[in-house]
JSON list of C-alpha atoms in Angstrom, two decimals:
[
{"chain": "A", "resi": 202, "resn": "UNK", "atom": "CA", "xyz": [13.26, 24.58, 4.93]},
{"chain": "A", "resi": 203, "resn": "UNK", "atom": "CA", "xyz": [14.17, 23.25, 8.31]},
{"chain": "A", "resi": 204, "resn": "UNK", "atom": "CA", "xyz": [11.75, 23.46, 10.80]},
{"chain": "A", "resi": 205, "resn": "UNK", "atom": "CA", "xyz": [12.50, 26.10, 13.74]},
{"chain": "A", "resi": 206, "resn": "UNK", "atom": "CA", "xyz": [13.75, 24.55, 17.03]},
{"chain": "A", "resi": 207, "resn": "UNK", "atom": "CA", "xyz": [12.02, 24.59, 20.40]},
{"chain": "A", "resi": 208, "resn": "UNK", "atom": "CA", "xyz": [11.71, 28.22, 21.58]},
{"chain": "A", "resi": 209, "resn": "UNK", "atom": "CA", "xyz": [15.04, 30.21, 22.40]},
{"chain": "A", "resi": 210, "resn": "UNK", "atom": "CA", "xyz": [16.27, 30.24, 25.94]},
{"chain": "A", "resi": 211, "resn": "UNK", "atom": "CA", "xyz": [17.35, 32.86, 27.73]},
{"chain": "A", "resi": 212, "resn": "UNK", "atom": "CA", "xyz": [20.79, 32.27, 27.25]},
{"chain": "A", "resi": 213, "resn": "UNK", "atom": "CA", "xyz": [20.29, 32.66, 23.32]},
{"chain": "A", "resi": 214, "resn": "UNK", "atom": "CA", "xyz": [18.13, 35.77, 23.19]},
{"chain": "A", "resi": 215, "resn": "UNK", "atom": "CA", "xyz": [20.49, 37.52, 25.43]},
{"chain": "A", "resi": 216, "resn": "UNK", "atom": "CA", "xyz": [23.49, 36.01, 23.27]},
{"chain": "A", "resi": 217, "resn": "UNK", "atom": "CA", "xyz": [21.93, 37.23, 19.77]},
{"chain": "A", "resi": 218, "resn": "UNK", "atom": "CA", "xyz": [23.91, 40.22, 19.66]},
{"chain": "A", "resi": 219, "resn": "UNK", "atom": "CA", "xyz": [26.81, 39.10, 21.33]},
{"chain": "A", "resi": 220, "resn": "UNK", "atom": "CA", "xyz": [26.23, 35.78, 18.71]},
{"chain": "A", "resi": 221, "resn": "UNK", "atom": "CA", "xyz": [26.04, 38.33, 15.32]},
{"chain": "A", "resi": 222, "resn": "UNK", "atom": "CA", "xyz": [26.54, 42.13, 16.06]},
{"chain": "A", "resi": 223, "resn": "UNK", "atom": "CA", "xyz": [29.84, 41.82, 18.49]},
{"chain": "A", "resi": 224, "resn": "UNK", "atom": "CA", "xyz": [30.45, 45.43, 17.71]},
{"chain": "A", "resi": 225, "resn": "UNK", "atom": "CA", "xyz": [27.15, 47.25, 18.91]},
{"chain": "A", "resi": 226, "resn": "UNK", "atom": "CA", "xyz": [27.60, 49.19, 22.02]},
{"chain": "A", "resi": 227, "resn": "UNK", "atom": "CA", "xyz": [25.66, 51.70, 23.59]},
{"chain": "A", "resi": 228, "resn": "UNK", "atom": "CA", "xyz": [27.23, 53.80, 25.60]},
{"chain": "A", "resi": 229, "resn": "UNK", "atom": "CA", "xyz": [27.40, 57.46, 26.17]},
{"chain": "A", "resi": 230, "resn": "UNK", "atom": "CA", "xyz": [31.40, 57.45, 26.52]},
{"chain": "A", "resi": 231, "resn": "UNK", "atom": "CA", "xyz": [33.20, 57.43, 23.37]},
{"chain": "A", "resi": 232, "resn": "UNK", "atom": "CA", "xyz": [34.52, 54.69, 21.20]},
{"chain": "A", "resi": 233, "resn": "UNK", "atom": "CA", "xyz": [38.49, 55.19, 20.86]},
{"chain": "A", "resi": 234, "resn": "UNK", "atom": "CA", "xyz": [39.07, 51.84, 20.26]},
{"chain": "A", "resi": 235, "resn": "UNK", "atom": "CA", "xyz": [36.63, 52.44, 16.94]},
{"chain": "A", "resi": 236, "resn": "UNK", "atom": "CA", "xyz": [39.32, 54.55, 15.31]},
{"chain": "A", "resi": 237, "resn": "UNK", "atom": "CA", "xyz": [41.42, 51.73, 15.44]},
{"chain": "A", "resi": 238, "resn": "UNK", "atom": "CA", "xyz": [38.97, 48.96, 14.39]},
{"chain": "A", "resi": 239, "resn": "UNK", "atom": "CA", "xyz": [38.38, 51.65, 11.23]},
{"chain": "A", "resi": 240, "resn": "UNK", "atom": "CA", "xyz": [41.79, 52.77, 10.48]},
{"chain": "A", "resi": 241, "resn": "UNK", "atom": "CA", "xyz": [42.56, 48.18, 10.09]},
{"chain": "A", "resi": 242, "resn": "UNK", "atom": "CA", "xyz": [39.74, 47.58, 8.61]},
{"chain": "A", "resi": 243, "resn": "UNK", "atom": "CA", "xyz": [40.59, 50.47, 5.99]},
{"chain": "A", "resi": 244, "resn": "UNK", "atom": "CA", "xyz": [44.15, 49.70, 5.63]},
{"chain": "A", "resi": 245, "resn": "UNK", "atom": "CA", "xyz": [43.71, 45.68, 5.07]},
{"chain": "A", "resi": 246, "resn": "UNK", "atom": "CA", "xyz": [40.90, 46.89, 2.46]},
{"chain": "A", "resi": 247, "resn": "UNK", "atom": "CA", "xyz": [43.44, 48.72, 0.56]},
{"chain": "A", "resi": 248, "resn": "UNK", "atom": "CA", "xyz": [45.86, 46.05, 0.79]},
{"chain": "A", "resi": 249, "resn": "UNK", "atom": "CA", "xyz": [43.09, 43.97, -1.13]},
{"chain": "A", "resi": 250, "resn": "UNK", "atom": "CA", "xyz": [42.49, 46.41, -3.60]},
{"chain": "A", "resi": 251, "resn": "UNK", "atom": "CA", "xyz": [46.31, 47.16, -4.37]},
{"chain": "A", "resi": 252, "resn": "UNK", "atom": "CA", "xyz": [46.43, 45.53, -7.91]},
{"chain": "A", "resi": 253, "resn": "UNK", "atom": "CA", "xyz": [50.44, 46.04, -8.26]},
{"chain": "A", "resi": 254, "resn": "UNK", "atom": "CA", "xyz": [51.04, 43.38, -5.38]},
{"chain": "A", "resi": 255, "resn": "UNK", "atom": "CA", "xyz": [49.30, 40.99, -4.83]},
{"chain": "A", "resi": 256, "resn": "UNK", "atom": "CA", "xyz": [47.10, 40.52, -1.40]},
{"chain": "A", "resi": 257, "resn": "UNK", "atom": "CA", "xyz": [48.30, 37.16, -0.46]},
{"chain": "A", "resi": 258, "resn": "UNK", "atom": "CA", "xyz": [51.98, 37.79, -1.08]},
{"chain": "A", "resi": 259, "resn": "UNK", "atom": "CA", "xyz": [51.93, 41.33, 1.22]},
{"chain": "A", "resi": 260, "resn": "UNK", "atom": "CA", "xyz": [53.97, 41.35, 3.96]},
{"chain": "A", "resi": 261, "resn": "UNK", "atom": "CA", "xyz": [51.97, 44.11, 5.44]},
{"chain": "A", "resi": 262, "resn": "UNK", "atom": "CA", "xyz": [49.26, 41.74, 5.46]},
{"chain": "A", "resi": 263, "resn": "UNK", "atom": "CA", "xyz": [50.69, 39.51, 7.12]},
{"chain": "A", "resi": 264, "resn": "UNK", "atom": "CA", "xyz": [51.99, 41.72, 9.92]},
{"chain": "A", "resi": 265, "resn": "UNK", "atom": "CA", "xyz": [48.46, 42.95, 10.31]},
{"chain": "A", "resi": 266, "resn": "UNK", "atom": "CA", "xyz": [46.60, 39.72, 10.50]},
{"chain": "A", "resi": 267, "resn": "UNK", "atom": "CA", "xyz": [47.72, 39.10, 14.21]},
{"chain": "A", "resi": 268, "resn": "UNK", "atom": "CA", "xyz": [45.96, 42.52, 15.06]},
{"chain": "A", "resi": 269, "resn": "UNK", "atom": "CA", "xyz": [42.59, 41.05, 13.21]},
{"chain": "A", "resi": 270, "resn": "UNK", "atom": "CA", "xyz": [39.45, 40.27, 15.35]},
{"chain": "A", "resi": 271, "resn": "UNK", "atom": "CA", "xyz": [36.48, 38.60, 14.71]},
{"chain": "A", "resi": 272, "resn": "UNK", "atom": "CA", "xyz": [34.91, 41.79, 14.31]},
{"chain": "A", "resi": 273, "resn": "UNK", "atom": "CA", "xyz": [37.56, 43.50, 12.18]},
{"chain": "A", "resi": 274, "resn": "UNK", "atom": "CA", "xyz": [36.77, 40.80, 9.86]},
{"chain": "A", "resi": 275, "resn": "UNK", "atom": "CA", "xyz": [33.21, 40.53, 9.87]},
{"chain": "A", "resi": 276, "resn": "UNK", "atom": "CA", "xyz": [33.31, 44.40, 9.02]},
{"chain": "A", "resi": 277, "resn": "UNK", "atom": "CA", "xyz": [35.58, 43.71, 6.16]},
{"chain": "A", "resi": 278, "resn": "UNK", "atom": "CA", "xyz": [33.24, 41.40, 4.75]},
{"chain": "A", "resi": 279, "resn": "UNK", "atom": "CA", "xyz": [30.30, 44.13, 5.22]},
{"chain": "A", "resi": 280, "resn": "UNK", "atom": "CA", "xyz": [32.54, 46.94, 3.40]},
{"chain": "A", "resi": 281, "resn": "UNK", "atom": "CA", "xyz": [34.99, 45.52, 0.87]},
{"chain": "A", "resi": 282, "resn": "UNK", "atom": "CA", "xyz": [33.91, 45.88, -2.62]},
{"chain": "A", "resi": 283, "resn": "UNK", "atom": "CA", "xyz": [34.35, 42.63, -4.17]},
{"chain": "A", "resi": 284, "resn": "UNK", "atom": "CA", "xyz": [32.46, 39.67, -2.81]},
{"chain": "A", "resi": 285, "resn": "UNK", "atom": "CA", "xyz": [35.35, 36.98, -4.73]},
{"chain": "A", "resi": 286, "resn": "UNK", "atom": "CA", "xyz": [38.42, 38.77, -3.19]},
{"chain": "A", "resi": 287, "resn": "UNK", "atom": "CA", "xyz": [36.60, 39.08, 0.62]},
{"chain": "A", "resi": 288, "resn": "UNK", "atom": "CA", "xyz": [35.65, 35.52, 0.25]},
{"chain": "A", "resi": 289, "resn": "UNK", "atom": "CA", "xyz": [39.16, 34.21, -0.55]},
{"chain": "A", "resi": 290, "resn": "UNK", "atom": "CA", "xyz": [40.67, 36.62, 2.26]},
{"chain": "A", "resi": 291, "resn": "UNK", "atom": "CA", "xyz": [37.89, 35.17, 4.56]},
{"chain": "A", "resi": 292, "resn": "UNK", "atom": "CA", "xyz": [39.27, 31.69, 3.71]},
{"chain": "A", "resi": 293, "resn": "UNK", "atom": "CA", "xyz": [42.42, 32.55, 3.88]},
{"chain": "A", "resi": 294, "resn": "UNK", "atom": "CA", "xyz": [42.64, 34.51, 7.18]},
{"chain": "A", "resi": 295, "resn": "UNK", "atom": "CA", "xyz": [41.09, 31.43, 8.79]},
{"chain": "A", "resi": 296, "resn": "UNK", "atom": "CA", "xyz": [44.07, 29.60, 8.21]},
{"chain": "A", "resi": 297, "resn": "UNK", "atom": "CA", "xyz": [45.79, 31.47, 10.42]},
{"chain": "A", "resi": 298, "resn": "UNK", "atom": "CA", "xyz": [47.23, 29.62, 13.53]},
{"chain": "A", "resi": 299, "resn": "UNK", "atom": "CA", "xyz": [45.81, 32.84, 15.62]},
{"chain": "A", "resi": 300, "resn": "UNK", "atom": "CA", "xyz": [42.64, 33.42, 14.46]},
{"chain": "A", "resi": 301, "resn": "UNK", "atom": "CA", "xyz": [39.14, 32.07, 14.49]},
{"chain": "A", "resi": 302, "resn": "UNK", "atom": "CA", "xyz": [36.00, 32.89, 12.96]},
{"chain": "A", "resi": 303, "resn": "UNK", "atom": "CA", "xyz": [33.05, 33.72, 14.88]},
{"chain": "A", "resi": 304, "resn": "UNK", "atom": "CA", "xyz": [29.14, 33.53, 14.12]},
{"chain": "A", "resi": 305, "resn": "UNK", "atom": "CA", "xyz": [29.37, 37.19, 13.20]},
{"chain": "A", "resi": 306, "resn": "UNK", "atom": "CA", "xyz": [31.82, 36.69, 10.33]},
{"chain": "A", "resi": 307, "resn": "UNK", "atom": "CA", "xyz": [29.82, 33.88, 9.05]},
{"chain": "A", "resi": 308, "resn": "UNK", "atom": "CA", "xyz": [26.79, 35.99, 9.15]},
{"chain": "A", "resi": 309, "resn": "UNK", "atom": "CA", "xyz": [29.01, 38.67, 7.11]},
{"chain": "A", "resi": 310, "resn": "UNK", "atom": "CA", "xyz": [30.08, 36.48, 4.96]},
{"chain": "A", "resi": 311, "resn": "UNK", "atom": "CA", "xyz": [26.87, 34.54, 4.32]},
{"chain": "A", "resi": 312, "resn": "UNK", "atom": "CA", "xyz": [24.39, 37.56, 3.86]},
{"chain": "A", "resi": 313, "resn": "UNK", "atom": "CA", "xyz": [26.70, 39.08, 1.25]},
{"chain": "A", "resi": 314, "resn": "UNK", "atom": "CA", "xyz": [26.70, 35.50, -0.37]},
{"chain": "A", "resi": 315, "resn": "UNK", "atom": "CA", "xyz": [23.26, 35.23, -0.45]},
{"chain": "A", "resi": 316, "resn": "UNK", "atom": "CA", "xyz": [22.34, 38.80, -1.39]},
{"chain": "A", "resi": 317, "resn": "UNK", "atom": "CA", "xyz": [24.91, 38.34, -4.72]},
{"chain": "A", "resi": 318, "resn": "UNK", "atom": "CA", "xyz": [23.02, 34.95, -5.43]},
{"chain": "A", "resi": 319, "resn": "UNK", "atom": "CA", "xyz": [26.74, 33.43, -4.98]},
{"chain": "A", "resi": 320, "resn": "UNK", "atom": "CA", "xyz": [24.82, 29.96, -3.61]},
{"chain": "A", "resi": 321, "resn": "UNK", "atom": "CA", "xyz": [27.54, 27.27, -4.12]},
{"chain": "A", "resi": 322, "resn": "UNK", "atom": "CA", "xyz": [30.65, 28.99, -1.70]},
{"chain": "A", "resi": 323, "resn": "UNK", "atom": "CA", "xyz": [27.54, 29.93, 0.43]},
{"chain": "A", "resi": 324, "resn": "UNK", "atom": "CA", "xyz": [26.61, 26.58, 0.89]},
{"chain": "A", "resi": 325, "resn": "UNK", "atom": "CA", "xyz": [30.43, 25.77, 2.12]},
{"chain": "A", "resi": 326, "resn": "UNK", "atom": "CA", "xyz": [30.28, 28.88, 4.43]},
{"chain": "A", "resi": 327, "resn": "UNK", "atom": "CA", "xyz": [27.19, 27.50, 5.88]},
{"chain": "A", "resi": 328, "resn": "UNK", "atom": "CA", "xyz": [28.84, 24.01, 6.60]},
{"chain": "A", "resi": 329, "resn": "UNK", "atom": "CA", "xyz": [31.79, 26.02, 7.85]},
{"chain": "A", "resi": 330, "resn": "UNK", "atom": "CA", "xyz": [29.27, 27.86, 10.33]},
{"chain": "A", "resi": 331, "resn": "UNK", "atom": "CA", "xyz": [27.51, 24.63, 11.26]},
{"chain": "A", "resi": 332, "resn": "UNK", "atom": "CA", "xyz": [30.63, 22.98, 12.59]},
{"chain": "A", "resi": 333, "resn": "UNK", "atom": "CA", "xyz": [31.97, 25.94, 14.54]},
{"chain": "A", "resi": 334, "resn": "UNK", "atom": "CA", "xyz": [29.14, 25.74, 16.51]},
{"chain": "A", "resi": 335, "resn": "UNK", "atom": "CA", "xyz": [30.31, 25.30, 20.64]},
{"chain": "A", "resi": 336, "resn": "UNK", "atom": "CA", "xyz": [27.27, 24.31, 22.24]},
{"chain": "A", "resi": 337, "resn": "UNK", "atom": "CA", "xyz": [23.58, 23.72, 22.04]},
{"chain": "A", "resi": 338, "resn": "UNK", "atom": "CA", "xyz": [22.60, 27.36, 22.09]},
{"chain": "A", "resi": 339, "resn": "UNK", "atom": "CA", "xyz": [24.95, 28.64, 19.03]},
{"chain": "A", "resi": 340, "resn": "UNK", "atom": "CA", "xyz": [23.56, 25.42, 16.83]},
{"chain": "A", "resi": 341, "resn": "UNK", "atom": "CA", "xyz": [19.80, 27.02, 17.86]},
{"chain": "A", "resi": 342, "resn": "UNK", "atom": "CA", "xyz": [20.41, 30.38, 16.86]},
{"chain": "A", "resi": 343, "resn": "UNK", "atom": "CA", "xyz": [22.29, 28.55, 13.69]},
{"chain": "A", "resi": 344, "resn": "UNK", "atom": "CA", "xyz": [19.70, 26.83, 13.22]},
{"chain": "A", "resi": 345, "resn": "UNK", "atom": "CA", "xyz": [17.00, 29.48, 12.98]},
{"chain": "A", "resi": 346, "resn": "UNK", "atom": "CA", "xyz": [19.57, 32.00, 11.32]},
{"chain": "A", "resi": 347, "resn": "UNK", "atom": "CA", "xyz": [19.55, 29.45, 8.11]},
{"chain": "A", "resi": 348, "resn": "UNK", "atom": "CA", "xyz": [16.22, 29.34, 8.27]},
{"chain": "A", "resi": 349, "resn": "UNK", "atom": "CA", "xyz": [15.81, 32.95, 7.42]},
{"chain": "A", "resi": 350, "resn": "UNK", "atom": "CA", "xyz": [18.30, 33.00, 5.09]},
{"chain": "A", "resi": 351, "resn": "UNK", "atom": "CA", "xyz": [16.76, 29.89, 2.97]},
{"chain": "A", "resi": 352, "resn": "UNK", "atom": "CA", "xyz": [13.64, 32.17, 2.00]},
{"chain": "A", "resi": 353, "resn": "UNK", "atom": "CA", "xyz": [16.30, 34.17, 0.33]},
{"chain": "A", "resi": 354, "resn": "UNK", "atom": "CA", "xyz": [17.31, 31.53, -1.81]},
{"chain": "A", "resi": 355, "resn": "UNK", "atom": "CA", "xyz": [20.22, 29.45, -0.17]},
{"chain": "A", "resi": 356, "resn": "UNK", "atom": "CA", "xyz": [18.20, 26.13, 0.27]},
{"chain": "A", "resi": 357, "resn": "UNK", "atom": "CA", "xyz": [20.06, 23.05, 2.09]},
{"chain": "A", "resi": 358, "resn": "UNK", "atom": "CA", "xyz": [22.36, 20.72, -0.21]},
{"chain": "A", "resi": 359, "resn": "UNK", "atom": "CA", "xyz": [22.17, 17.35, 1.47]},
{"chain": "A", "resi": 360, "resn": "UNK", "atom": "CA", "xyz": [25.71, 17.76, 2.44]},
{"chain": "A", "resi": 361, "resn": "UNK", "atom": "CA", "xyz": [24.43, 20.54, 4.37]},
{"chain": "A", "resi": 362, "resn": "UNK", "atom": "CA", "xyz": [21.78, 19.19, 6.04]},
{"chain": "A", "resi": 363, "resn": "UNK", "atom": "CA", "xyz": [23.38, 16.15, 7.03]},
{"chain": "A", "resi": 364, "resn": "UNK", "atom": "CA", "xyz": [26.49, 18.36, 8.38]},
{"chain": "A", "resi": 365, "resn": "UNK", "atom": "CA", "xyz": [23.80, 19.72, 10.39]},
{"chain": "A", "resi": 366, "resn": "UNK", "atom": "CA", "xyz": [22.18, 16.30, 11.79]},
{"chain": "A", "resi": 367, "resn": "UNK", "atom": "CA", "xyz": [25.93, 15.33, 12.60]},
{"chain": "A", "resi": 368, "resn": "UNK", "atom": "CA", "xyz": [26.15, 18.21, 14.46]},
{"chain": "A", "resi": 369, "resn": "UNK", "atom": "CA", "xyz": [22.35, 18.52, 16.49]},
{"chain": "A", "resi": 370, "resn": "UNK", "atom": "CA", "xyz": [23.56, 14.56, 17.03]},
{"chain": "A", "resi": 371, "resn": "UNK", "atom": "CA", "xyz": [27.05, 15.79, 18.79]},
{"chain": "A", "resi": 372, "resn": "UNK", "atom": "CA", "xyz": [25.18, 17.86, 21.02]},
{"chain": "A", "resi": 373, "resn": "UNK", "atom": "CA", "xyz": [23.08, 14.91, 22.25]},
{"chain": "A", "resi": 374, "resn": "UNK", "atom": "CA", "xyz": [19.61, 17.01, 20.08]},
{"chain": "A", "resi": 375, "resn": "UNK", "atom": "CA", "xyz": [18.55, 13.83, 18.62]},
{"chain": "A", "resi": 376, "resn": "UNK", "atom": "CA", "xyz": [14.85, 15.06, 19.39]},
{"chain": "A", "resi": 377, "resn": "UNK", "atom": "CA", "xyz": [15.38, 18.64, 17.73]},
{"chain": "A", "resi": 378, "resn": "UNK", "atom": "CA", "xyz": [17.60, 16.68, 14.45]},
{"chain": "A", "resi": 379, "resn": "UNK", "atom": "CA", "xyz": [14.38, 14.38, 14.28]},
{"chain": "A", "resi": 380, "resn": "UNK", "atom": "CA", "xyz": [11.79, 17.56, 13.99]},
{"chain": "A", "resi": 381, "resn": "UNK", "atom": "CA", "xyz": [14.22, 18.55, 11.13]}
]
């Protein structure tokens, strides 16, 4: 287990949400734009599950991909059925010139990981999230966020740990990579 960084800042406690649950909102006015995030999220779903074509080869995937969000994504993760084909579409939607992951889809994608004891493409999703980190306050929630995680079972490979020195090192965190 890595060891916790110094206490959270500001900035990161008021980011958590923001960092992993982009799509909470409280508010007495009504959602419309949830209707939409549902009715994408439950049409690219389909499209996965269609086993006469193909996902990858659908062209109504593809003409729905430049509508995806972060969020759209991270949901599919939480509500598609198989954790293989969600993993391979969370790959593969990546690739996209127009999109880019956030922390939340990594989250997603690394809490259904874990919770199906699917360790090995964890561990890549976790080096994934480590590099996408922006700044020093993303690579301290990160940071803390694998900590959790590894009492479920996802310990650090040394490729992942050193991914994550690399990274504390880019951010000039030699002090907090040395506490590791």
């Amino acid at each position: 287990m890595v060891k916790p960084l110094k206490p959270h800042s500001g900035y990161l406690v008021l980011n958590c949400k923001r960092l992993c649950c982009p799509f909470l909102n409280f508010s007495s006015k009504p959602d419309f734009d949830n209707r939409g995030l549902s009715n994408l999220v439950h049409r690219v779903c389909e499209i996965l599950s269609n086993p006469r074509i193909p996902w990858r080869g659908s062209s109504e995937l593809k003409s729905l991909t430049p509508k995806l969000k972060p969020y759209h994504v991270a949901k599919i993760i939480e509500t598609y059925h198989s954790t293989d084909s969600v993993l391979q579409f969370f790959y593969w939607v990546s690739k996209r010139h127009f999109y880019k992951h956030d922390m939340s889809c990594y989250v997603s994608m690394l809490n259904r990981l874990v919770k199906d004891k699917n360790f090995a493409p964890a561990d890549h999703v976790r080096i994934l999230m480590i590099k996408a980190c922006k700044d020093e306050g993303e690579i301290r929630w990160v940071v803390d966020f694998l900590n959790e995680i590894s009492g479920r079972g996802l310990t650090h490979s040394l490729y992942s740990f050193n991914t994550l020195l690399i990274q504390l090192g880019k951010f000039d965190m030699v002090a907090a990579a040395q506490r590791l």
